[in-house]
Tab-separated table of C-alpha atoms in Angstrom:
chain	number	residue	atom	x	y	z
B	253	UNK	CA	-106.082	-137.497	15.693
B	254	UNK	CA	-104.885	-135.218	13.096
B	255	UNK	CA	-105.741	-132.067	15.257
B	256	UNK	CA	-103.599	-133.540	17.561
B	257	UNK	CA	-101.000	-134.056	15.729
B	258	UNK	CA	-101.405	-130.891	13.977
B	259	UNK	CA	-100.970	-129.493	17.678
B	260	UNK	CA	-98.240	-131.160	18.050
B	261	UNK	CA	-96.577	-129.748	15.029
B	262	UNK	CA	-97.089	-126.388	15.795
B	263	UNK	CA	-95.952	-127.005	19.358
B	264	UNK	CA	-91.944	-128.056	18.514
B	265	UNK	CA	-91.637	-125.663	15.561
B	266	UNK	CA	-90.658	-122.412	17.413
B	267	UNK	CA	-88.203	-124.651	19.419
B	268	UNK	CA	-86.573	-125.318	16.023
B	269	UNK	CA	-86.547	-121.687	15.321
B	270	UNK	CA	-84.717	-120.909	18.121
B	271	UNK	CA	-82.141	-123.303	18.007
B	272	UNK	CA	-81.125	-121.814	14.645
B	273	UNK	CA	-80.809	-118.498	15.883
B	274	UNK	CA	-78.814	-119.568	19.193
B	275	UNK	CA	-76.666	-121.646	16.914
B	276	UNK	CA	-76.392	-118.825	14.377
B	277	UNK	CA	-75.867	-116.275	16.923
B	278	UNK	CA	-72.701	-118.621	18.476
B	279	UNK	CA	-71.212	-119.257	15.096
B	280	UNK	CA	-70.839	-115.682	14.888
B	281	UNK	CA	-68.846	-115.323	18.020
B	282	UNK	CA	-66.623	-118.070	17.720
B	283	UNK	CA	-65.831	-116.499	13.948
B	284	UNK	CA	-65.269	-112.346	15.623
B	285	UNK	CA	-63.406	-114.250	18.117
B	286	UNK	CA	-60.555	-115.818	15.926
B	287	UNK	CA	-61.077	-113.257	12.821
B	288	UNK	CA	-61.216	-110.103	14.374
B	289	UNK	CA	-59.989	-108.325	11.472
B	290	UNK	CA	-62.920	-110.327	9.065
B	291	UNK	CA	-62.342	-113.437	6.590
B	292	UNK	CA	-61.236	-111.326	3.852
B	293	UNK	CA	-58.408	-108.577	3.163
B	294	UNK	CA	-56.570	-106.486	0.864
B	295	UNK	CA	-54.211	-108.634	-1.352
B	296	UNK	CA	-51.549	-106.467	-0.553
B	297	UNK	CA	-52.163	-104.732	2.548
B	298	UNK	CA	-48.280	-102.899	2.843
B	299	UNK	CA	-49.530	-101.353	-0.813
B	300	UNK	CA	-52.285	-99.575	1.318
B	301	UNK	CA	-49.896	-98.408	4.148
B	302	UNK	CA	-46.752	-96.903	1.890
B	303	UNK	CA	-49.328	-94.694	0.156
B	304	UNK	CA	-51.086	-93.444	3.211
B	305	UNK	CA	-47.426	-93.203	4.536
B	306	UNK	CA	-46.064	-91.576	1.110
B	307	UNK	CA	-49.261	-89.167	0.963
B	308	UNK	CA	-48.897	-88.175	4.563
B	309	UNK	CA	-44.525	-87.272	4.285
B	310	UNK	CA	-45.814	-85.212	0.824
B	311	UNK	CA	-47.740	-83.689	3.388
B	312	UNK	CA	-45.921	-82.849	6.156
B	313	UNK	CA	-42.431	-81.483	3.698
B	314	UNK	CA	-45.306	-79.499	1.821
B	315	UNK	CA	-46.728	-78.185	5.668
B	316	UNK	CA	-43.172	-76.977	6.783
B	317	UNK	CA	-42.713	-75.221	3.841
B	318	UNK	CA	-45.126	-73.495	3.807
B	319	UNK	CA	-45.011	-72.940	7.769
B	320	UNK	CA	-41.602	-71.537	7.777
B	321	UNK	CA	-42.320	-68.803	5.110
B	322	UNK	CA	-45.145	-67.771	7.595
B	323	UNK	CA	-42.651	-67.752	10.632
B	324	UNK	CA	-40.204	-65.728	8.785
B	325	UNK	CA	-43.221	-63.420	7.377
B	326	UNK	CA	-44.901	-62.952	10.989
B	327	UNK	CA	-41.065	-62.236	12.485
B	328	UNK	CA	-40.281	-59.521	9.673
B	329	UNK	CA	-43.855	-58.057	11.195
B	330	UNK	CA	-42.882	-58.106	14.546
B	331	UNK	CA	-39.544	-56.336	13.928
B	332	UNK	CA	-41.129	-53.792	12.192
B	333	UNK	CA	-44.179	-53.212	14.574
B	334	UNK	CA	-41.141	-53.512	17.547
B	335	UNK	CA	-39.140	-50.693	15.257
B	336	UNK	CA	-42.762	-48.467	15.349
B	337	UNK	CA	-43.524	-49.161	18.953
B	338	UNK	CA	-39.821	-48.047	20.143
B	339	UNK	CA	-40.836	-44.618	18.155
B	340	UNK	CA	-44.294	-44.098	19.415
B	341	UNK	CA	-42.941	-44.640	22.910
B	342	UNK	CA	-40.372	-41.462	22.453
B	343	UNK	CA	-43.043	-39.347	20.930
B	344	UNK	CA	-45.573	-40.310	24.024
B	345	UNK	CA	-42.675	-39.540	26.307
B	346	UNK	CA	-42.142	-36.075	24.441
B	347	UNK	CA	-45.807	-35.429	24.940
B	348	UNK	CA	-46.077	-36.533	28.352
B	349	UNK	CA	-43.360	-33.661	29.380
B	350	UNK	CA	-45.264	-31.188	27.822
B	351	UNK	CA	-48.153	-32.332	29.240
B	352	UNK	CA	-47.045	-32.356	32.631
B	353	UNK	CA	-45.585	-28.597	32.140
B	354	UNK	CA	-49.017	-27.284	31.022
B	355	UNK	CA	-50.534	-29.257	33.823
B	356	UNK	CA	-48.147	-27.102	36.230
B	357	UNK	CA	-48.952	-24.231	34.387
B	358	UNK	CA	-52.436	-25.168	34.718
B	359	UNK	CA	-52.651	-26.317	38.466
B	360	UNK	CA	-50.742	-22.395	39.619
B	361	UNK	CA	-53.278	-20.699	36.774
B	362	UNK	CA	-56.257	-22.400	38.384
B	363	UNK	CA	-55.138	-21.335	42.061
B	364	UNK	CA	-54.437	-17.897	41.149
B	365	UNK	CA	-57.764	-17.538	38.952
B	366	UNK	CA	-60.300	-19.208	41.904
B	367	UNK	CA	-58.510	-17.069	44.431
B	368	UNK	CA	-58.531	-13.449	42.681
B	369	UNK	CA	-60.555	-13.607	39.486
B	370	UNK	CA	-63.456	-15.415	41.023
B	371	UNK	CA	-65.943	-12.151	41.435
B	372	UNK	CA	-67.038	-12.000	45.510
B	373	UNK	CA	-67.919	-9.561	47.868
B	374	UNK	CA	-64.962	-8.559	50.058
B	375	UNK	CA	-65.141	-9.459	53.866
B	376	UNK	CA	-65.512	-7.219	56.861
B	377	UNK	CA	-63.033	-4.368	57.776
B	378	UNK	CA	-59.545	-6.268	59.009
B	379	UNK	CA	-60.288	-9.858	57.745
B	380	UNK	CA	-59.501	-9.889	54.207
B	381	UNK	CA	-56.455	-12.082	53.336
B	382	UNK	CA	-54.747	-12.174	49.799
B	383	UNK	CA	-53.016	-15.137	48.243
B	384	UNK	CA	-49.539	-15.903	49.600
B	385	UNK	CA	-48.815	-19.359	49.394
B	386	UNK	CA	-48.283	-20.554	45.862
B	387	UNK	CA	-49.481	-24.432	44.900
B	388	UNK	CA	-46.314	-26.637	44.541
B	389	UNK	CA	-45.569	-28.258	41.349
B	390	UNK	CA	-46.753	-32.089	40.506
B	391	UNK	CA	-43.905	-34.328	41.181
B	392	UNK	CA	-41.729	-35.530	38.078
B	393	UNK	CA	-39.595	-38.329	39.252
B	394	UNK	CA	-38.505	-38.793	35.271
B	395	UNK	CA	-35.787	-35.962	35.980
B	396	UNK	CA	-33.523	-37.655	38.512
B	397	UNK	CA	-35.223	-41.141	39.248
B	398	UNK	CA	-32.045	-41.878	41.302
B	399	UNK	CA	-31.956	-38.998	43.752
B	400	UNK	CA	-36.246	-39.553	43.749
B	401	UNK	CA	-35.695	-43.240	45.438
B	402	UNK	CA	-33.361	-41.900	47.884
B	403	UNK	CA	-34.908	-38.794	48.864
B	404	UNK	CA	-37.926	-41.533	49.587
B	405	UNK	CA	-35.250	-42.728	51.850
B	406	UNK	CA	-34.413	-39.649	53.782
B	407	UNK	CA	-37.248	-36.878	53.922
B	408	UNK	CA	-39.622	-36.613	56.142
B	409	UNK	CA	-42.798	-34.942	55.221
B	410	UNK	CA	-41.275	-34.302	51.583
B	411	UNK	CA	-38.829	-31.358	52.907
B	412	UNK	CA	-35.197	-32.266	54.108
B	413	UNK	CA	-31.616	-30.112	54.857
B	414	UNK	CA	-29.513	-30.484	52.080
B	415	UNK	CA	-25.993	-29.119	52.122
B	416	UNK	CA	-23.474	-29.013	49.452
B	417	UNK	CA	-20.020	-30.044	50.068
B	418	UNK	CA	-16.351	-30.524	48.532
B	419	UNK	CA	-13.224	-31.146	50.703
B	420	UNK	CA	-12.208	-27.859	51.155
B	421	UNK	CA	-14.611	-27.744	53.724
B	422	UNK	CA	-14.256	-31.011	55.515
B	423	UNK	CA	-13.773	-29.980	58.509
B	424	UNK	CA	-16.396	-27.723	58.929
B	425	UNK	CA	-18.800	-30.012	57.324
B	426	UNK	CA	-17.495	-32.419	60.426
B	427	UNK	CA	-18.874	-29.619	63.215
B	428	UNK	CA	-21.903	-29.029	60.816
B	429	UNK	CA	-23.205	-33.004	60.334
B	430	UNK	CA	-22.185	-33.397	64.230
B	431	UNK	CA	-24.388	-30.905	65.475
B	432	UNK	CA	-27.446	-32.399	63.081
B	433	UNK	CA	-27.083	-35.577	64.675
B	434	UNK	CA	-26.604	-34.003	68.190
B	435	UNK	CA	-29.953	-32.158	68.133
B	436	UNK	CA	-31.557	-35.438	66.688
B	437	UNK	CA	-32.524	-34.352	63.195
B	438	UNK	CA	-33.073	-37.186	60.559
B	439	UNK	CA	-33.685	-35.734	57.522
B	440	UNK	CA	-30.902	-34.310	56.131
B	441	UNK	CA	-28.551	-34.685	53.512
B	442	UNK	CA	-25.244	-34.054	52.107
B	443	UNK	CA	-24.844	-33.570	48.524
B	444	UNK	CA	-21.137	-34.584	47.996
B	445	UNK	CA	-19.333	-32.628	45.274
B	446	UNK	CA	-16.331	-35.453	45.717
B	447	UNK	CA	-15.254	-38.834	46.317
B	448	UNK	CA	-12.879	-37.445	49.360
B	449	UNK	CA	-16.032	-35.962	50.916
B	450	UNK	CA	-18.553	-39.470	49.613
B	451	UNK	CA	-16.122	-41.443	51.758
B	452	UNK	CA	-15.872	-39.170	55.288
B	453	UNK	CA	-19.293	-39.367	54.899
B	454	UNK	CA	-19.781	-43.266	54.120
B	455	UNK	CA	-17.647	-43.541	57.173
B	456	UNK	CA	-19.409	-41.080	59.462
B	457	UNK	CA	-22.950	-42.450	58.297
B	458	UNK	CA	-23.916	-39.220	57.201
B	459	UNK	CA	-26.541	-39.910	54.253
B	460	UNK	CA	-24.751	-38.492	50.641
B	461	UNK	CA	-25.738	-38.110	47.234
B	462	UNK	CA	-23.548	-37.721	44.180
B	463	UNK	CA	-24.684	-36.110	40.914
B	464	UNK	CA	-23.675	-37.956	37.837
B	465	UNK	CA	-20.481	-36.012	35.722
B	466	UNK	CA	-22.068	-33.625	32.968
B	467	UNK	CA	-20.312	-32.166	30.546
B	468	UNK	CA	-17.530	-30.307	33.222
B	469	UNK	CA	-19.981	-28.954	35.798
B	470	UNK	CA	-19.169	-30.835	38.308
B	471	UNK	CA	-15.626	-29.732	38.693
B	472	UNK	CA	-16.421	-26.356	39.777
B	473	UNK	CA	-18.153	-28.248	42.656
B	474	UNK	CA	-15.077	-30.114	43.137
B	475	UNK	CA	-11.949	-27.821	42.814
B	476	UNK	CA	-14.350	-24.230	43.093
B	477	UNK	CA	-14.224	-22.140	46.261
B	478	UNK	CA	-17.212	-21.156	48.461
B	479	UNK	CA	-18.984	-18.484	45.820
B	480	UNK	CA	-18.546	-21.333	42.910
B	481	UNK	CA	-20.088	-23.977	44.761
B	482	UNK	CA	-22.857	-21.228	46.129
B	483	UNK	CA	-23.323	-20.734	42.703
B	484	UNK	CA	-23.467	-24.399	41.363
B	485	UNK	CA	-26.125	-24.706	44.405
B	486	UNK	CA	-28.983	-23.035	42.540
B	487	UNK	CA	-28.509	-25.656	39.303
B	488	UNK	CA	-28.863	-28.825	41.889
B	489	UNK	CA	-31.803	-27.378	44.011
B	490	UNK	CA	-33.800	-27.609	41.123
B	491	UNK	CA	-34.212	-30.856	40.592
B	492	UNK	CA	-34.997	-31.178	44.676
B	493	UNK	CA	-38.135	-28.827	43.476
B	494	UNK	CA	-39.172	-30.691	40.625
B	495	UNK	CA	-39.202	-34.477	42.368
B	496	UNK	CA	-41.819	-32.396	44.825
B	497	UNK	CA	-39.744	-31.549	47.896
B	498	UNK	CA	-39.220	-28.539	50.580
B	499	UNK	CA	-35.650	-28.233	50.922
B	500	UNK	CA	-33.925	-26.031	54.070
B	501	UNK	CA	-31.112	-25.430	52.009
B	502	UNK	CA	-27.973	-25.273	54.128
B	503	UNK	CA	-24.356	-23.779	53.625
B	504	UNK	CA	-21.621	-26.024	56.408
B	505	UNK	CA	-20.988	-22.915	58.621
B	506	UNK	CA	-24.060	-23.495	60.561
B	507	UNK	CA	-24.511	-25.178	63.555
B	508	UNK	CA	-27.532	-26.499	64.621
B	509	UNK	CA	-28.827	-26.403	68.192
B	510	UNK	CA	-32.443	-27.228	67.543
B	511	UNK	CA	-34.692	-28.483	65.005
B	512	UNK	CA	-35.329	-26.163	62.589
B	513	UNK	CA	-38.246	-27.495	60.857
B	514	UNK	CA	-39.873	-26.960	64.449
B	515	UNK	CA	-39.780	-23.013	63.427
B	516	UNK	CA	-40.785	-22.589	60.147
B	517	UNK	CA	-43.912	-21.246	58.621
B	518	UNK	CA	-44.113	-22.944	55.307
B	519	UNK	CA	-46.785	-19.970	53.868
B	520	UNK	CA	-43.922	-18.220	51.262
B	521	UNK	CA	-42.191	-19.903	48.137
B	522	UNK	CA	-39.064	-18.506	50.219
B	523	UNK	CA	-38.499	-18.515	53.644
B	524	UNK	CA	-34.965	-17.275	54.265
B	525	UNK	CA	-32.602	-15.816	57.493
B	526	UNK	CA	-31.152	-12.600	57.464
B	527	UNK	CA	-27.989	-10.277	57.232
B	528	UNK	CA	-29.335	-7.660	59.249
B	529	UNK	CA	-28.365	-7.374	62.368
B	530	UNK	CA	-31.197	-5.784	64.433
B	531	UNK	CA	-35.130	-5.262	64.036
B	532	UNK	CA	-34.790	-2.591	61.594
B	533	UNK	CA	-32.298	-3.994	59.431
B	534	UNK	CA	-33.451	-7.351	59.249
B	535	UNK	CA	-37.485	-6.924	58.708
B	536	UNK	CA	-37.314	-3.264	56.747
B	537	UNK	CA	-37.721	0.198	57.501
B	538	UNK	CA	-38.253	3.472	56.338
B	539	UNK	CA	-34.717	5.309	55.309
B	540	UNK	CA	-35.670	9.185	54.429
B	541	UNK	CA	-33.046	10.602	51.861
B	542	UNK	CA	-32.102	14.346	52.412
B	543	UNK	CA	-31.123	16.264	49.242
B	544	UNK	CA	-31.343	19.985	50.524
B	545	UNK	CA	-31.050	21.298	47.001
B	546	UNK	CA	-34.601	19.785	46.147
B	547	UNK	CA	-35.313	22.599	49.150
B	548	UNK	CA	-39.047	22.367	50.169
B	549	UNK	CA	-38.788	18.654	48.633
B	550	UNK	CA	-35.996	17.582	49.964
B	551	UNK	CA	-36.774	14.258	51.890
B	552	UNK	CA	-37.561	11.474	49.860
B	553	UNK	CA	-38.817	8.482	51.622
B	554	UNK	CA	-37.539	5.167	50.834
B	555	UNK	CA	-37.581	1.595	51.921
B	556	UNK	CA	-34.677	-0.252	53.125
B	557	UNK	CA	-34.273	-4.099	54.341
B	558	UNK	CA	-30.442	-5.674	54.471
B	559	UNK	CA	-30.830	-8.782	51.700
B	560	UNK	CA	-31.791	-12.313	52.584
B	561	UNK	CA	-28.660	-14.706	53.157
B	562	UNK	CA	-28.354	-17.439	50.466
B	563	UNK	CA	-26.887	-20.076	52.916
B	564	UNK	CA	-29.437	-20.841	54.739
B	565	UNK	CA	-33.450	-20.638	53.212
B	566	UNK	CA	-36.515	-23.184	53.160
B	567	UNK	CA	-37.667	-23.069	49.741
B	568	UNK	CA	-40.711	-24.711	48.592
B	569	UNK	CA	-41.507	-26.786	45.364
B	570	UNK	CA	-43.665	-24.560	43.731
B	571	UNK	CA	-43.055	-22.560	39.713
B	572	UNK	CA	-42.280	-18.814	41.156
B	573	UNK	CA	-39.358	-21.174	43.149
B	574	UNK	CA	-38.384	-22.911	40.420
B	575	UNK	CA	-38.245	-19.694	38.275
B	576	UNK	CA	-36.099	-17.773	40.623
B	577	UNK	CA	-33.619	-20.794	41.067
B	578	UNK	CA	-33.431	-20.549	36.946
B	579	UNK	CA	-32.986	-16.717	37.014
B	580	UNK	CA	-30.433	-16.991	39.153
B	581	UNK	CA	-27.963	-19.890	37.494
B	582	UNK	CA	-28.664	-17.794	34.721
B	583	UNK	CA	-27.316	-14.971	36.157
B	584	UNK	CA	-24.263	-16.050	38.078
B	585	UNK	CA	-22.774	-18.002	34.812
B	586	UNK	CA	-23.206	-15.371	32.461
B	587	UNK	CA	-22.195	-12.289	34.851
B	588	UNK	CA	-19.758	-14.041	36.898
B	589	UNK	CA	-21.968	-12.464	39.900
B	590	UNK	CA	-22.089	-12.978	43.531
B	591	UNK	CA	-25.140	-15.145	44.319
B	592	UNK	CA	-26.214	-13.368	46.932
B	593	UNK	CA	-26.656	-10.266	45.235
B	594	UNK	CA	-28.329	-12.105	42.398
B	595	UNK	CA	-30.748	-13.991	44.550
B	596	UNK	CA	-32.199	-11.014	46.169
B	597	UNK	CA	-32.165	-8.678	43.005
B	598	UNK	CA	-34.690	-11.248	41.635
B	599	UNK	CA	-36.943	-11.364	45.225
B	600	UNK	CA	-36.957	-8.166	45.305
B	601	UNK	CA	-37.105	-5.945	42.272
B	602	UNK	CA	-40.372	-4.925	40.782
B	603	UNK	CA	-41.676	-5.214	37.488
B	604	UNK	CA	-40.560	-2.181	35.555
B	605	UNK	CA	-40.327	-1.350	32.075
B	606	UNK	CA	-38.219	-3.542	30.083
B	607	UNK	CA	-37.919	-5.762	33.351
B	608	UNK	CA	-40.580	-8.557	34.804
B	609	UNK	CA	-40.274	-9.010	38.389
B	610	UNK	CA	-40.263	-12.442	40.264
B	611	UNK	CA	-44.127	-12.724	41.679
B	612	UNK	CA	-42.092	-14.783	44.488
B	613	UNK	CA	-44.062	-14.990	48.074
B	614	UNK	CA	-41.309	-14.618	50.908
B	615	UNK	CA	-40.741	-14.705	54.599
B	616	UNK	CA	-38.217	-13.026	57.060
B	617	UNK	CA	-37.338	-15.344	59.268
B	618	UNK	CA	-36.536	-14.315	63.315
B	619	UNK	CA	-33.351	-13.328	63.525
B	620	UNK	CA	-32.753	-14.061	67.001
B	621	UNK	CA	-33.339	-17.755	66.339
B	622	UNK	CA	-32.297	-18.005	63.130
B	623	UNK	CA	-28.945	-15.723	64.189
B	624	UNK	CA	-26.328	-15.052	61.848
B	625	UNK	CA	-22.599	-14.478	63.259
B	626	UNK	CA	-22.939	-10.301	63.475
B	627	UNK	CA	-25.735	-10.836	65.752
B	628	UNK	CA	-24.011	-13.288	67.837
B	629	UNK	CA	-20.908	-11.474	67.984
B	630	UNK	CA	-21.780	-7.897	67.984
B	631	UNK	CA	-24.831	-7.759	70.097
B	632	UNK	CA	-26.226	-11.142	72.220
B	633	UNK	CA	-22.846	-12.113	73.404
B	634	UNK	CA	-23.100	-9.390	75.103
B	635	UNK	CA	-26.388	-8.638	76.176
B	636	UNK	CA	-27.519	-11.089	79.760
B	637	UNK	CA	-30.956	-11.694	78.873
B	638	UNK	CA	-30.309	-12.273	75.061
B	639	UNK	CA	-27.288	-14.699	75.900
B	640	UNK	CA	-30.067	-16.919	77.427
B	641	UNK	CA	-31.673	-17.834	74.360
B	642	UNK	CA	-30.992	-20.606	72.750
B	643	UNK	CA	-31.286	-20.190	69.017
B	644	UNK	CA	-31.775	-22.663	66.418
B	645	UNK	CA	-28.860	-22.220	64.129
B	646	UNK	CA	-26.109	-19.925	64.282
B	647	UNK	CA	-24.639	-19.487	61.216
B	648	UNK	CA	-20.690	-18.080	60.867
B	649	UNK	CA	-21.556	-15.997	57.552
B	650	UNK	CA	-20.078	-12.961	58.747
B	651	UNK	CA	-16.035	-13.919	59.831
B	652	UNK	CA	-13.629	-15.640	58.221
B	653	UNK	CA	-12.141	-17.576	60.568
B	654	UNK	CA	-15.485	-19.738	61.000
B	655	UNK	CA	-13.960	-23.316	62.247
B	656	UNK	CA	-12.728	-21.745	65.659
B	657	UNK	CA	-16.011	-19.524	65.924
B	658	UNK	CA	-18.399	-22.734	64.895
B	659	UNK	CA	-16.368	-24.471	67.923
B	660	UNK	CA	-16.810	-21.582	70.311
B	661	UNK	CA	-20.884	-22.023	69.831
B	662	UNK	CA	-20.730	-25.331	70.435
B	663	UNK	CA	-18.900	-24.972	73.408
B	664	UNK	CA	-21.004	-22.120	74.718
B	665	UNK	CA	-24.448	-23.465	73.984
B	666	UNK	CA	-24.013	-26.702	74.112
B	667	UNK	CA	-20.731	-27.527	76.812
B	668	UNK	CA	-22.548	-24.482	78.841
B	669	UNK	CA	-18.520	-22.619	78.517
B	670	UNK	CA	-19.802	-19.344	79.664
B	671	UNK	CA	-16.717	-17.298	78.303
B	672	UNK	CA	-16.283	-19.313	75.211
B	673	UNK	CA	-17.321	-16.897	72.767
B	674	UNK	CA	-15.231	-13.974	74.459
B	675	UNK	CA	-11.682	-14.116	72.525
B	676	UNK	CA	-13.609	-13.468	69.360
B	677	UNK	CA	-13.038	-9.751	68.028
B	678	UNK	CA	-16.867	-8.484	67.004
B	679	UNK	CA	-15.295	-8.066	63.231
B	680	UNK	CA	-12.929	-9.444	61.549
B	681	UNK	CA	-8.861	-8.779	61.802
């Protein structure tokens, strides 16, 4: 009996032991249930919340302090490092053009050296060629970024016509922009040396440029006659050389009856047209000087070509082009010269003592297509086979009265007016 009940002891007390737990474990969640914040707390809990709140604004006034010194600090930095930065950017820009000058300098040097310095055994009787085409320069659209985007616009294979003109010429310039758009010829331009001459061509749709004003040169473009503006040509081509392009530069007594860049040979730093008026004249020959006294000497052989015309040459962008286009500015403003002459003293005259020559490569180009007005006039007029041909330009260089004559070619060549060109004396009256 009393292992039974023993048994039976031990068989109801973990039933007891449970209870209390589940009963413990309730009371608990009835008391998180209404007290979630406990059964106790602080006395006085605003105390506790003004001093975080106090401590926090000491805090924050202390922060923004202390945060606007550093904002006017790291701005006085900035200023300074802008100030620095502005001046680094001139000097790199300073350094850059003389880095891009030695770098010309370097490219022609290079050429020239690989070409003739470079030891090698010399070809076979008849097939040895020296250098004549000089490397062009490397672009510098920093000199005239204006003209650079619109000669992006206009040239074609980086060469282009340019033409200079103010409105003393107007009307010629009318015949001479007429026959450029007659023949088909896009790449052209007129580089206008006044707002009278911007307009006609704004309104003819002929594409223009026009130079900034500096310093006065521009108004011997606008109120100069024909040899000032010839003159002021030589400053402007320049910068057409240095932004990298070809230019066929053009004066506006020219018509055009084909394309010329169809004709040119693009091997010389100068390809021009010529004054002379037959083969001799116009590609050189041999002129023997008698002086009896000199008795058993008394030829002396010399060589004789009639000079290139300034109106009308392809020059490429390369340094022996840009240094002849320098010599002769030079020239023309100091001696109050005629271009012309200047421009083919420099292409032509050697070295000598107290003198360096121009080491400029040049081409002749054929008269017959490239004809100037004495040719015309004087000799193919004249001649049935030779009035056949149909040149490329013919350019009124030689008379005076060149409106009438640049409308007589037009009407011969172009109307097919067979005795157009006839009322014309061969000179001038």
């Amino acid at each position: 009996m009393a292992v039974g009940r023993r048994e039976k002891g031990q068989t109801f007390r973990p039933s007891r032991i449970a209870a209390a737990i589940t009963i413990g474990v309730l009371g608990g969640c009835i008391l998180v249930f209404f007290f979630p914040h406990g059964l106790f707390s602080p006395s006085d809990p605003g105390s506790s919340t003004q001093r975080v709140s106090i401590s926090r604004s000491e805090s924050t006034g202390s922060d923004a302090c202390q945060s606007h010194e550093k904002v006017e600090r790291l701005m006085s930095d900035i200023t300074s490092l802008s100030e620095k930065n502005e001046e680094l950017m001139k000097q790199i820009g300073v350094l850059k053009g003389k880095l891009r000058s030695v770098e010309q300098g370097k490219d022609g040097a290079q050429t020239q050296y690989s070409a003739l310095a470079e030891p090698r055994k010399a070809g076979p009787f008849g097939t040895v060629k020296g250098l004549r085409t000089n490397p062009t320069v490397l672009p510098d659209d920093s000199v005239n970024p204006r003209l650079a985007k619109l000669l992006e616009e206009v040239a074609i294979g980086k060469e282009l016509i340019v033409a200079l003109a103010n409105s003393n010429v107007k009307d010629m310039l009318e015949v001479w922009f007429t026959s450029i758009k007659r023949v088909g010829i896009p790449n052209y331009l007129v580089v206008a040396l006044d707002d009278e001459i911007a307009n006609f061509c704004k309104q003819n749709d002929v594409p223009i440029y026009q130079r900034d004003p500096d310093n006065g040169i521009d108004t011997v473009g606008k109120t100069g006659g024909n040899h000032a503006v010839s003159g002021l040509k030589f400053r402007i081509l320049r910068e057409f050389l240095q932004l990298g392009y070809s230019v066929l530069l053009s004066d506006v007594d020219i018509v055009y009856l084909q394309n010329p860049f169809d004709h040119l040979y693009r091997d010389s730093d100068v390809e021009s047209m010529s004054d002379g008026h037959n083969n001799m004249t116009a590609y050189g020959y041999n002129d023997v000087f008698d002086e009896p006294s000199m008795g058993w000497a008394r030829y002396a052989h010399t060589m004789r070509i009639w000079v290139y015309n300034s109106g009308f040459f392809y020059i490429r962008p390369t340094l022996p082009s840009i240094e002849l286009l320098d010599r002769v500015a030079d020239r023309v403003a100091r001696e109050n010269a005629w271009d012309q002459a200047v421009f083919n003293e420099e292409l032509f005259f050697p070295s000598h003592p107290g003198y360096d020559g121009l080491y400029a490569a040049r081409r002749t180009m054929d008269m017959y297509q490239f004809m100037n007005s004495k040719v015309l006039f004087k000799t193919v007029r004249k001649d049935p086979n030779l009035s056949k041909l149909k040149p490329v330009i013919v350019h009124v260089n030689y008379h005076p009265d060149k409106l009438p004559r640049m409308k007589a070619v037009v009407e011969f060549y172009v109307n097919g007016k067979k005795d157009a060109l006839q009322p014309f004396p061969d000179g001038s009256q």
